[in-house]
PDB file of N, CA and C in Angstrom:
ATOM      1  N   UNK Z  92      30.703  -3.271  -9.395  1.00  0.00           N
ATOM      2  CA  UNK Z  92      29.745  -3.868 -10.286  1.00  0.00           C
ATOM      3  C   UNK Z  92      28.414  -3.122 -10.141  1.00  0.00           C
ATOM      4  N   UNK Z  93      27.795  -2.532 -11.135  1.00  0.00           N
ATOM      5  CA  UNK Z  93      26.848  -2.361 -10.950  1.00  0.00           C
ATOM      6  C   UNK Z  93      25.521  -3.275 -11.012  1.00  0.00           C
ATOM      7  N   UNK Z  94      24.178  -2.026  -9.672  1.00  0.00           N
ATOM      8  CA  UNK Z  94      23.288  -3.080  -9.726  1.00  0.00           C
ATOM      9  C   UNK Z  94      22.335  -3.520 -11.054  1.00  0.00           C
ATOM     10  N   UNK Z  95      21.514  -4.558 -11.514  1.00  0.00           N
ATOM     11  CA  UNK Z  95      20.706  -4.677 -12.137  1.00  0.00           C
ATOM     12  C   UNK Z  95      19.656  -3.870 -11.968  1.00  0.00           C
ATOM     13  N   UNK Z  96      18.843  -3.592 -12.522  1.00  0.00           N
ATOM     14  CA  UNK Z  96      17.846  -2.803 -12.491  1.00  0.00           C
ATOM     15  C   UNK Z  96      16.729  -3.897 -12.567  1.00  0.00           C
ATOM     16  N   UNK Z  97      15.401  -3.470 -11.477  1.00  0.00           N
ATOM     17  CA  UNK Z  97      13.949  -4.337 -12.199  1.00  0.00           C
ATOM     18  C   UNK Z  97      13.770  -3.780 -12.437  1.00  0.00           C
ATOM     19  N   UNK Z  98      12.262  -4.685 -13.829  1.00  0.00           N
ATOM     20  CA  UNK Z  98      11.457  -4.360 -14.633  1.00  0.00           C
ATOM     21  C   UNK Z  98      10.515  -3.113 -14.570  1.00  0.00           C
ATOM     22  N   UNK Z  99      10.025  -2.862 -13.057  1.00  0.00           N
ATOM     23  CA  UNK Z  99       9.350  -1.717 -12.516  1.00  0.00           C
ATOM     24  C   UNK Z  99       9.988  -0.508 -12.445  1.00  0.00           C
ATOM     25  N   UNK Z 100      11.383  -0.867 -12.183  1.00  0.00           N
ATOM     26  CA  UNK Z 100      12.551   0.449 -12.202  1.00  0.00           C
ATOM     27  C   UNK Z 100      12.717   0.858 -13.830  1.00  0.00           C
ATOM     28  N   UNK Z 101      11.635   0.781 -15.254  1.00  0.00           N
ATOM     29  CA  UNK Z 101      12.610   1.297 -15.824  1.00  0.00           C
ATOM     30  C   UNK Z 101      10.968   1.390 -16.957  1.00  0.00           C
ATOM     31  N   UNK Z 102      10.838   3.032 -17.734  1.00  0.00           N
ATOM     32  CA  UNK Z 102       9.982   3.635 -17.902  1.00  0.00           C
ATOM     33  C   UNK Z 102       9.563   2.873 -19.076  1.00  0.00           C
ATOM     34  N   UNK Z 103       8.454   2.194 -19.064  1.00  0.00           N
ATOM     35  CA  UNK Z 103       8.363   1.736 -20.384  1.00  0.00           C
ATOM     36  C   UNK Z 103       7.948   2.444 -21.368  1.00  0.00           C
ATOM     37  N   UNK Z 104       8.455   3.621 -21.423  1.00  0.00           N
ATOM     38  CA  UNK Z 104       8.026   4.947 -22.531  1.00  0.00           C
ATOM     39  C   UNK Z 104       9.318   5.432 -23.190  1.00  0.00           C
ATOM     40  N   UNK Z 105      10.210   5.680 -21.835  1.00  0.00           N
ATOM     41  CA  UNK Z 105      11.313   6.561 -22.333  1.00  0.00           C
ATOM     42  C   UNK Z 105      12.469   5.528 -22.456  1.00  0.00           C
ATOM     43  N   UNK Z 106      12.446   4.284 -21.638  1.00  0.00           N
ATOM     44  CA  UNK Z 106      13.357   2.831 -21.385  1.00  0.00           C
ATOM     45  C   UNK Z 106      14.302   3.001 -20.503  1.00  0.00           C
ATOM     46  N   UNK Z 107      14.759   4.589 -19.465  1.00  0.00           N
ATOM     47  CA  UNK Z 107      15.134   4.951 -18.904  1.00  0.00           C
ATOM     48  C   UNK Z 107      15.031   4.547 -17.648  1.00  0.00           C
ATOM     49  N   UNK Z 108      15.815   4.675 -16.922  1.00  0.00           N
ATOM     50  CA  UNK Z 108      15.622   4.313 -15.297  1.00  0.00           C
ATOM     51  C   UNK Z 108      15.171   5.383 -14.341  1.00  0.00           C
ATOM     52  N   UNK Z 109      13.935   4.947 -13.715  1.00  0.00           N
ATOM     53  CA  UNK Z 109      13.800   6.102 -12.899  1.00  0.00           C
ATOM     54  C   UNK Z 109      14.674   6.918 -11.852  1.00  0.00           C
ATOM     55  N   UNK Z 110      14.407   7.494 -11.059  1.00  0.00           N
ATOM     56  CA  UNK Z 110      15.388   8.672  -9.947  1.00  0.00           C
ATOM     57  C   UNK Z 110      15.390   7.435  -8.904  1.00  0.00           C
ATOM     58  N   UNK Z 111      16.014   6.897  -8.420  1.00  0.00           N
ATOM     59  CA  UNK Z 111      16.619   6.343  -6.627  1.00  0.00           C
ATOM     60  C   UNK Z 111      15.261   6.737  -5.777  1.00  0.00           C
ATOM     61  N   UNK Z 112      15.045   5.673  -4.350  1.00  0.00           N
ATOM     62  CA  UNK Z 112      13.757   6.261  -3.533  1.00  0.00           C
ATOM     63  C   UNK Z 112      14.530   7.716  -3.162  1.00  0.00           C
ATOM     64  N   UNK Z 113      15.805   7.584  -2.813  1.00  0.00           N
ATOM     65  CA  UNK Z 113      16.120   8.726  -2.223  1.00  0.00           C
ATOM     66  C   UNK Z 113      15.620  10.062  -2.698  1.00  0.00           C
ATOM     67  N   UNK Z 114      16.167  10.036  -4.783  1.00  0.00           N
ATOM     68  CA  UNK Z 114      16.165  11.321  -5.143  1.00  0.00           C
ATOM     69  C   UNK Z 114      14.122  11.337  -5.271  1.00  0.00           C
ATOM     70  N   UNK Z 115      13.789  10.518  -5.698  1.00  0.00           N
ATOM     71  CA  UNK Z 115      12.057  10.454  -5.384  1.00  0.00           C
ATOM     72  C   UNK Z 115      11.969  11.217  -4.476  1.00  0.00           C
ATOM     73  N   UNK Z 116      12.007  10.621  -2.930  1.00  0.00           N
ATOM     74  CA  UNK Z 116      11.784  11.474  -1.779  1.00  0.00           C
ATOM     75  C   UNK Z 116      11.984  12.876  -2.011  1.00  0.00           C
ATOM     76  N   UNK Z 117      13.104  13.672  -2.229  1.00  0.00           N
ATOM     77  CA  UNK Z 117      13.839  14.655  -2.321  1.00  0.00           C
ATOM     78  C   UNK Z 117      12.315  15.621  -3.472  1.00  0.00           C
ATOM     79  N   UNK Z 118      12.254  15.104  -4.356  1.00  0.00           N
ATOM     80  CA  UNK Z 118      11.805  15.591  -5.571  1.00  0.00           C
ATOM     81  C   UNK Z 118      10.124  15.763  -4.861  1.00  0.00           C
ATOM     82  N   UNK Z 119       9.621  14.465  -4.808  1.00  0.00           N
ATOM     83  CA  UNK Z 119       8.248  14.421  -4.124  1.00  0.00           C
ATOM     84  C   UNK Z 119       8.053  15.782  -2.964  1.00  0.00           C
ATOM     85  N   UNK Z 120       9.178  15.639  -1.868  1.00  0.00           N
ATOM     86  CA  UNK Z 120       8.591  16.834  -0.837  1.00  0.00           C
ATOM     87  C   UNK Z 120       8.882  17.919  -1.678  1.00  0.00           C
ATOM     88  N   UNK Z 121      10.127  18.138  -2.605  1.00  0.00           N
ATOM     89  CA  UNK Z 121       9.954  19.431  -3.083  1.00  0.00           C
ATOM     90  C   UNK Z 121       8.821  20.491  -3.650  1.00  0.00           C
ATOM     91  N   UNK Z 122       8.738  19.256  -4.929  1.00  0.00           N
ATOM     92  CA  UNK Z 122       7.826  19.955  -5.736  1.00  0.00           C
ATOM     93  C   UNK Z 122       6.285  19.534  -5.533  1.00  0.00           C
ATOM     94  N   UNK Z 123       5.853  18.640  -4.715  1.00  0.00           N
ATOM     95  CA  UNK Z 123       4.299  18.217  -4.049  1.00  0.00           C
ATOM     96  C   UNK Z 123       3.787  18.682  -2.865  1.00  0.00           C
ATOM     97  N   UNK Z 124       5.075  18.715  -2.246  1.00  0.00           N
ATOM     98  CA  UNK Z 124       4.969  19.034  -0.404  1.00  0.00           C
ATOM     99  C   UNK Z 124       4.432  17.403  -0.272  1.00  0.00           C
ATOM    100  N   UNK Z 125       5.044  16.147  -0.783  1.00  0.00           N
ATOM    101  CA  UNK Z 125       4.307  14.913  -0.325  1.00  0.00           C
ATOM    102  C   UNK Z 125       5.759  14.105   0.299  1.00  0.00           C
ATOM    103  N   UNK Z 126       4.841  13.026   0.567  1.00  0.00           N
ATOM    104  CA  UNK Z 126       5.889  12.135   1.538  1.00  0.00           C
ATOM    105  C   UNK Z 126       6.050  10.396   0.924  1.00  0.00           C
ATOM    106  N   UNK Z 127       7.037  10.519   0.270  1.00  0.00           N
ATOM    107  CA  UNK Z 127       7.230   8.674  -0.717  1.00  0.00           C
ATOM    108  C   UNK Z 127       6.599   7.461   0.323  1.00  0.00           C
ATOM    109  N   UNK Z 128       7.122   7.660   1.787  1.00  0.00           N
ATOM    110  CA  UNK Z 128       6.698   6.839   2.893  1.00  0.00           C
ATOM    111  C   UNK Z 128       5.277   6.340   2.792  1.00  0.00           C
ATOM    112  N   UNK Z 129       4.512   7.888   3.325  1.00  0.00           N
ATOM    113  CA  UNK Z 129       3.300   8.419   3.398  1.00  0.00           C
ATOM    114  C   UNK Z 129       2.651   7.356   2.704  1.00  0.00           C
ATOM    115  N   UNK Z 130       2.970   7.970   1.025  1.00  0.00           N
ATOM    116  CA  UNK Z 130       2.419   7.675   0.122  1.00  0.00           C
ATOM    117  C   UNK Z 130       2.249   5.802  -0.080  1.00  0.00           C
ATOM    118  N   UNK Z 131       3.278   4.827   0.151  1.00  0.00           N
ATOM    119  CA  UNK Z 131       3.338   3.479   0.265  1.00  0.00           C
ATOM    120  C   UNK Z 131       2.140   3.294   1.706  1.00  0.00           C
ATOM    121  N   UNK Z 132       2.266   4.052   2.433  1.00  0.00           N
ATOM    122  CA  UNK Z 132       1.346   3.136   3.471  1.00  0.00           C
ATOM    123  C   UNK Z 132      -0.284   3.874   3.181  1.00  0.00           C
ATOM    124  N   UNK Z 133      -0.517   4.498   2.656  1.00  0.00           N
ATOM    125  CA  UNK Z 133      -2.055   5.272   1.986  1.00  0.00           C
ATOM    126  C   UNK Z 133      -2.107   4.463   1.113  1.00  0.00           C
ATOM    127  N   UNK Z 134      -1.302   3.881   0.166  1.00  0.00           N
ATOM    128  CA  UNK Z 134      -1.275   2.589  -0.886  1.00  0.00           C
ATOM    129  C   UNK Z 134      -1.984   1.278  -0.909  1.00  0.00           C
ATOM    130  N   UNK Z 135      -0.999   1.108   0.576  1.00  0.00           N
ATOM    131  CA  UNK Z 135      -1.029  -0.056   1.051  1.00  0.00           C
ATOM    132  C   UNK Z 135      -2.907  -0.172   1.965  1.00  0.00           C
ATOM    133  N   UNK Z 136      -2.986   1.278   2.825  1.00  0.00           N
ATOM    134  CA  UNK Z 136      -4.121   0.991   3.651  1.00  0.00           C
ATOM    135  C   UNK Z 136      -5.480   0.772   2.326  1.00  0.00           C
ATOM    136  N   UNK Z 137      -5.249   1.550   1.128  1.00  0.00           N
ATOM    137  CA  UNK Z 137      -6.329   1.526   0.420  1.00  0.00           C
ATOM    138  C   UNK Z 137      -6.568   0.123  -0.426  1.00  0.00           C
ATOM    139  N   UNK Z 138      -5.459  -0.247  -0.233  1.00  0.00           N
ATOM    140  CA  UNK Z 138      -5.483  -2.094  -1.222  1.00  0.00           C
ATOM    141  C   UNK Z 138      -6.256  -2.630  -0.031  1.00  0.00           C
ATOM    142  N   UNK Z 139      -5.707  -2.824   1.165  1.00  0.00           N
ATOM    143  CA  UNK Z 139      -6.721  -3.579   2.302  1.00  0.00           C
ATOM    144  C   UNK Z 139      -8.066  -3.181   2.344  1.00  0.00           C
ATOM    145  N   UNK Z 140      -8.508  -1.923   2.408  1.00  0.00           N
ATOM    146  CA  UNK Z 140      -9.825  -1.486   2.670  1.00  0.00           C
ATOM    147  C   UNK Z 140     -10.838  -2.344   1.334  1.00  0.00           C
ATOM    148  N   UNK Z 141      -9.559  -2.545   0.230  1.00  0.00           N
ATOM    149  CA  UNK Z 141     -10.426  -2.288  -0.915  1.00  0.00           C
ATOM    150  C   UNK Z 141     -10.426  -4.018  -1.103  1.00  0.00           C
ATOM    151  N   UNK Z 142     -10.216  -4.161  -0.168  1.00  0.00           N
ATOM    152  CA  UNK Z 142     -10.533  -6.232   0.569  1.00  0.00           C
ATOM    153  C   UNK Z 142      -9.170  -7.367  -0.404  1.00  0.00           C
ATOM    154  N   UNK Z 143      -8.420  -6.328  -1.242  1.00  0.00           N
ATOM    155  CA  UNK Z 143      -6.991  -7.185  -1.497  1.00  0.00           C
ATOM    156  C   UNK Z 143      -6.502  -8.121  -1.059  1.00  0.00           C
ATOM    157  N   UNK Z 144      -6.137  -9.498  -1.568  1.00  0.00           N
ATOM    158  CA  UNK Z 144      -5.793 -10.709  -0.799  1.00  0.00           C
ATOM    159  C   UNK Z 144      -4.370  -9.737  -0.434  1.00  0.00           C
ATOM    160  N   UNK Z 145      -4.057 -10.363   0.845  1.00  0.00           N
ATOM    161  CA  UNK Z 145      -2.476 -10.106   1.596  1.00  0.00           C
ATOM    162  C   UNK Z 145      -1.407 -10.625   0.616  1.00  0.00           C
ATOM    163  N   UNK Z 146      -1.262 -11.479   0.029  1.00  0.00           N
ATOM    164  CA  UNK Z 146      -0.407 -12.040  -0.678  1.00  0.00           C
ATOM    165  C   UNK Z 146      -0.193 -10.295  -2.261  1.00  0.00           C
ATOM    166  N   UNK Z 147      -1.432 -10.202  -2.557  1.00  0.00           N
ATOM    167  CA  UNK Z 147      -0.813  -8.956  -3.378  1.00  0.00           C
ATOM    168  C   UNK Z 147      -0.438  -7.726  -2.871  1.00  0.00           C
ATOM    169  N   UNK Z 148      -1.002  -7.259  -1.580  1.00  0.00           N
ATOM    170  CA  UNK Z 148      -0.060  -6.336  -1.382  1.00  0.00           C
ATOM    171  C   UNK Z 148       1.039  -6.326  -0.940  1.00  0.00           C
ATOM    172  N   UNK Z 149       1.319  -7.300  -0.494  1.00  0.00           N
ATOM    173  CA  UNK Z 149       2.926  -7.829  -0.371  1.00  0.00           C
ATOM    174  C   UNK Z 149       3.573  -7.589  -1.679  1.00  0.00           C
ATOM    175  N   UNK Z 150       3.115  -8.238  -2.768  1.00  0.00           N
ATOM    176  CA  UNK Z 150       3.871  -8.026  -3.902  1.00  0.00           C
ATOM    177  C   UNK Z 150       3.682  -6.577  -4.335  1.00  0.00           C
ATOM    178  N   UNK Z 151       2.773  -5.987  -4.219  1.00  0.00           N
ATOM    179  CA  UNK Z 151       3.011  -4.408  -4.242  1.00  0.00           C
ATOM    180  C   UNK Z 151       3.800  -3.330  -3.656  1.00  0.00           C
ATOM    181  N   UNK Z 152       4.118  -4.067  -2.400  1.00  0.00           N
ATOM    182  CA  UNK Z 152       4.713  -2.908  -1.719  1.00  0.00           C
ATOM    183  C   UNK Z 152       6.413  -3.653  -1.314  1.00  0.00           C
ATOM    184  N   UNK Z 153       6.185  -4.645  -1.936  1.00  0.00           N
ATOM    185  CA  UNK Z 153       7.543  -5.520  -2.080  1.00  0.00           C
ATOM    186  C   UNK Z 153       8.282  -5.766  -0.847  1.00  0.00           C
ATOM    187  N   UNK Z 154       7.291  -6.100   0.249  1.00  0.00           N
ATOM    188  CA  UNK Z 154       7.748  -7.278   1.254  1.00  0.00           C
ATOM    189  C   UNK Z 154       7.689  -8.393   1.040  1.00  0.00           C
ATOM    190  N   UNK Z 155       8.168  -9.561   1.940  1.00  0.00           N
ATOM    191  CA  UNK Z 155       8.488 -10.768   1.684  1.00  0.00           C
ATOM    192  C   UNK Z 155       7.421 -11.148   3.169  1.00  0.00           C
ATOM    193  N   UNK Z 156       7.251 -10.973   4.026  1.00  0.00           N
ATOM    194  CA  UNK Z 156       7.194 -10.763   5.130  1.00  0.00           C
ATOM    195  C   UNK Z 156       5.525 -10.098   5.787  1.00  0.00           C
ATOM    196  N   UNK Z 157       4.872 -11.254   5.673  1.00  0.00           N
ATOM    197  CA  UNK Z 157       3.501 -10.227   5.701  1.00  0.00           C
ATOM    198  C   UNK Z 157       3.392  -9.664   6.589  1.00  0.00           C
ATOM    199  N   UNK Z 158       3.581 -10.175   8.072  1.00  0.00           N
ATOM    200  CA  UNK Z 158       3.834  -9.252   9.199  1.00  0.00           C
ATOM    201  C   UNK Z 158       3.859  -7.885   9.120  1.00  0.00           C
ATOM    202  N   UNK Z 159       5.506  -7.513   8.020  1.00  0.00           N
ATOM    203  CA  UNK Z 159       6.003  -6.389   7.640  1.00  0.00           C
ATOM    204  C   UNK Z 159       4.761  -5.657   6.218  1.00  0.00           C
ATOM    205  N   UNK Z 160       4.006  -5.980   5.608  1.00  0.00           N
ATOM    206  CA  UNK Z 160       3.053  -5.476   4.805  1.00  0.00           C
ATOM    207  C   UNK Z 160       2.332  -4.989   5.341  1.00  0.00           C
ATOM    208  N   UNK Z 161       1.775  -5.833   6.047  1.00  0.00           N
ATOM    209  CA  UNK Z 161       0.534  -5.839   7.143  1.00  0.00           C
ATOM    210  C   UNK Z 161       0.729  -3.784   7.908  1.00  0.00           C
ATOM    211  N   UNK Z 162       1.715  -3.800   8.522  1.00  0.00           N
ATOM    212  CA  UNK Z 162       1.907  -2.673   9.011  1.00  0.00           C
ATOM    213  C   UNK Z 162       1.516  -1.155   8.445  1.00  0.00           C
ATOM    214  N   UNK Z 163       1.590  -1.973   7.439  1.00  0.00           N
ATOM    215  CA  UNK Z 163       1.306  -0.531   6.391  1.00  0.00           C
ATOM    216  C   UNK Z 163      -0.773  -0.401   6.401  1.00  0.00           C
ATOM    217  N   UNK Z 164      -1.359  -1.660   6.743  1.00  0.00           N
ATOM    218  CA  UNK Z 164      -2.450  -1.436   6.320  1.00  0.00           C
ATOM    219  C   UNK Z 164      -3.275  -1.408   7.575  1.00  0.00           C
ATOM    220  N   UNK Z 165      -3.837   0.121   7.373  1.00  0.00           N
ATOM    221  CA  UNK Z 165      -4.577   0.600   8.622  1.00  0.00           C
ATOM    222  C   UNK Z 165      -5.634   1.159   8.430  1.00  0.00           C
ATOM    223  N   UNK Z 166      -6.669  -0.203   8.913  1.00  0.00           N
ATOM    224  CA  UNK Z 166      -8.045   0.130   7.890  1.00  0.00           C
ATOM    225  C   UNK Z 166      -9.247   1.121   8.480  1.00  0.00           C
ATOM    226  N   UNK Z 167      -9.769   2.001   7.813  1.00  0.00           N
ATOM    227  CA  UNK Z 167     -10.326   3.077   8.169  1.00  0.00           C
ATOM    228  C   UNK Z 167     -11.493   2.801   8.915  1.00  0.00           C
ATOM    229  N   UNK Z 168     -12.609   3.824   9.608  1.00  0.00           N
ATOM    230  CA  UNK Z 168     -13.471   3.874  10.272  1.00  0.00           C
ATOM    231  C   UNK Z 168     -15.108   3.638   9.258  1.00  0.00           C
ATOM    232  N   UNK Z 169     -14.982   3.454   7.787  1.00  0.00           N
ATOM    233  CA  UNK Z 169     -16.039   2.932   7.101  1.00  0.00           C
ATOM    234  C   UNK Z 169     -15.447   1.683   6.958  1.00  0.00           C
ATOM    235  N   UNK Z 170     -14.511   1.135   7.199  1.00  0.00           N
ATOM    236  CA  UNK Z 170     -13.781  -0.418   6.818  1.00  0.00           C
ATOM    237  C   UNK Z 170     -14.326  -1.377   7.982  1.00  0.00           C
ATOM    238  N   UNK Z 171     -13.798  -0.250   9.081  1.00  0.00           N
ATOM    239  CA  UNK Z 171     -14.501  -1.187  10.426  1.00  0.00           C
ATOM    240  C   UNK Z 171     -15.924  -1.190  11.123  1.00  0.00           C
ATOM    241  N   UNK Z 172     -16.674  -0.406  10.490  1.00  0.00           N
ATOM    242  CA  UNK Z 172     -17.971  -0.620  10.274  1.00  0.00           C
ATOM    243  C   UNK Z 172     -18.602  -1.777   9.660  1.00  0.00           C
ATOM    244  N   UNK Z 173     -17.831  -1.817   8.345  1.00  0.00           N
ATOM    245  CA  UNK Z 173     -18.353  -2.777   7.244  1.00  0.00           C
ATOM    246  C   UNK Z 173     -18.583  -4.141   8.259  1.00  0.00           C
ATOM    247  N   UNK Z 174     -17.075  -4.484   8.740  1.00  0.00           N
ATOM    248  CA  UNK Z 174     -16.454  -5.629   9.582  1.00  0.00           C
ATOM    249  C   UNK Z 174     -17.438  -5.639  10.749  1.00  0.00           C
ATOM    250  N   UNK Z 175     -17.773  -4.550  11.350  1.00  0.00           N
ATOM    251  CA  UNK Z 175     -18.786  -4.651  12.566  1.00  0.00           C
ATOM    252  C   UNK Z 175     -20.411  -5.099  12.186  1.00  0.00           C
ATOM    253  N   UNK Z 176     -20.650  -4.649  11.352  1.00  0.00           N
ATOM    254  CA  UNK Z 176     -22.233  -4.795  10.429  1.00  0.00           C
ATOM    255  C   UNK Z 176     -22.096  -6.378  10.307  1.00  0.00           C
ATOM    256  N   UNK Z 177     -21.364  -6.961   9.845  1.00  0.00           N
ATOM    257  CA  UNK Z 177     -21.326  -8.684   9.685  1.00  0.00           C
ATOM    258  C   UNK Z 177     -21.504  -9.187  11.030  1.00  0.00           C
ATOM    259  N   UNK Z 178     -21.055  -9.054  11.586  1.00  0.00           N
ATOM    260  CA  UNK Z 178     -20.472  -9.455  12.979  1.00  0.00           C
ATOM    261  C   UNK Z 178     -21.613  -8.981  14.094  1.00  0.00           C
ATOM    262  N   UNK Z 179     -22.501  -8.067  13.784  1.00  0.00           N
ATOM    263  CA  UNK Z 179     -24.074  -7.691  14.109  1.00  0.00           C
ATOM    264  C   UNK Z 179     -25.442  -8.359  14.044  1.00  0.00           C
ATOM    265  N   UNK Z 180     -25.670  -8.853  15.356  1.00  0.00           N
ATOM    266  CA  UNK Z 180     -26.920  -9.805  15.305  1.00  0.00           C
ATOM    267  C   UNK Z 180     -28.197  -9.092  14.617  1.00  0.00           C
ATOM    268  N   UNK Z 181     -28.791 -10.147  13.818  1.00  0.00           N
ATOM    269  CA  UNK Z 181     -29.944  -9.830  12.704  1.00  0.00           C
ATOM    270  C   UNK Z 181     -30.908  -9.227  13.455  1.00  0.00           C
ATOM    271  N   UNK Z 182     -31.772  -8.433  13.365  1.00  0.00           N
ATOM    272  CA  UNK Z 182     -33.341  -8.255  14.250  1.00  0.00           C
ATOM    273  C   UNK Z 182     -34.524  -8.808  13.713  1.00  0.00           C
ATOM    274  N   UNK Z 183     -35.128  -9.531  14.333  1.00  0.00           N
ATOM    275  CA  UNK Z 183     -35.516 -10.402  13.885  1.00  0.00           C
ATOM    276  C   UNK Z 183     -36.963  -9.212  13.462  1.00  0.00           C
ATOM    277  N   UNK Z 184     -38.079  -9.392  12.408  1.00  0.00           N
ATOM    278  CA  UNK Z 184     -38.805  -8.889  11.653  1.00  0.00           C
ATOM    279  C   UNK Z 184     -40.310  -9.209  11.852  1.00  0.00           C
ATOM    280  N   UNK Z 185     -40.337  -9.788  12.668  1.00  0.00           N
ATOM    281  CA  UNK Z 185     -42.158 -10.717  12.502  1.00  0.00           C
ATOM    282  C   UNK Z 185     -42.838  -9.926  13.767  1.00  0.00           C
TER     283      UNK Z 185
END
């Protein structure tokens, strides 16, 4: 039996189904020198930085499992600044 296809799996231009992650992968390092992996967790770290509720990048990167989302998002050294600056006692001015 074959599988169903989702809505995301299928070009809304040509109505075609895209290539498998596999043949992606294959195609991506070929002709980019890039990495499909790579590319989901640079995805994923830039939805967090960019202050994304957790619940959508879950649905973006199509875990169920935030734990497992979460992993992907590894927030940069202007992200944890931002986070440190809040968290930085005021000086007082007078």
């Amino acid at each position: 039996m074959a599988r169903r296809l989702a809505a995301g799996d299928i070009c809304p231009h040509t109505g075609r189904a895209g290539p498998g992650d596999d043949r992606a992968c294959v195609l991506l390092d070929k002709y980019a020198g890039l990495d499909l992996h790579q590319l989901r967790h640079s995805a994923a770290t830039h939805l967090g930085e960019a202050e994304i509720p957790r619940q959508l990048i879950m649905g973006k990167t199509r875990h169920k499992n935030p734990r497992t989302a979460m992993r992907y998002v590894k927030p940069g050294a202007e992200a944890i600044a931002k986070v440190t600056e809040v968290l930085a006692p005021r000086r007082r001015t007078h």
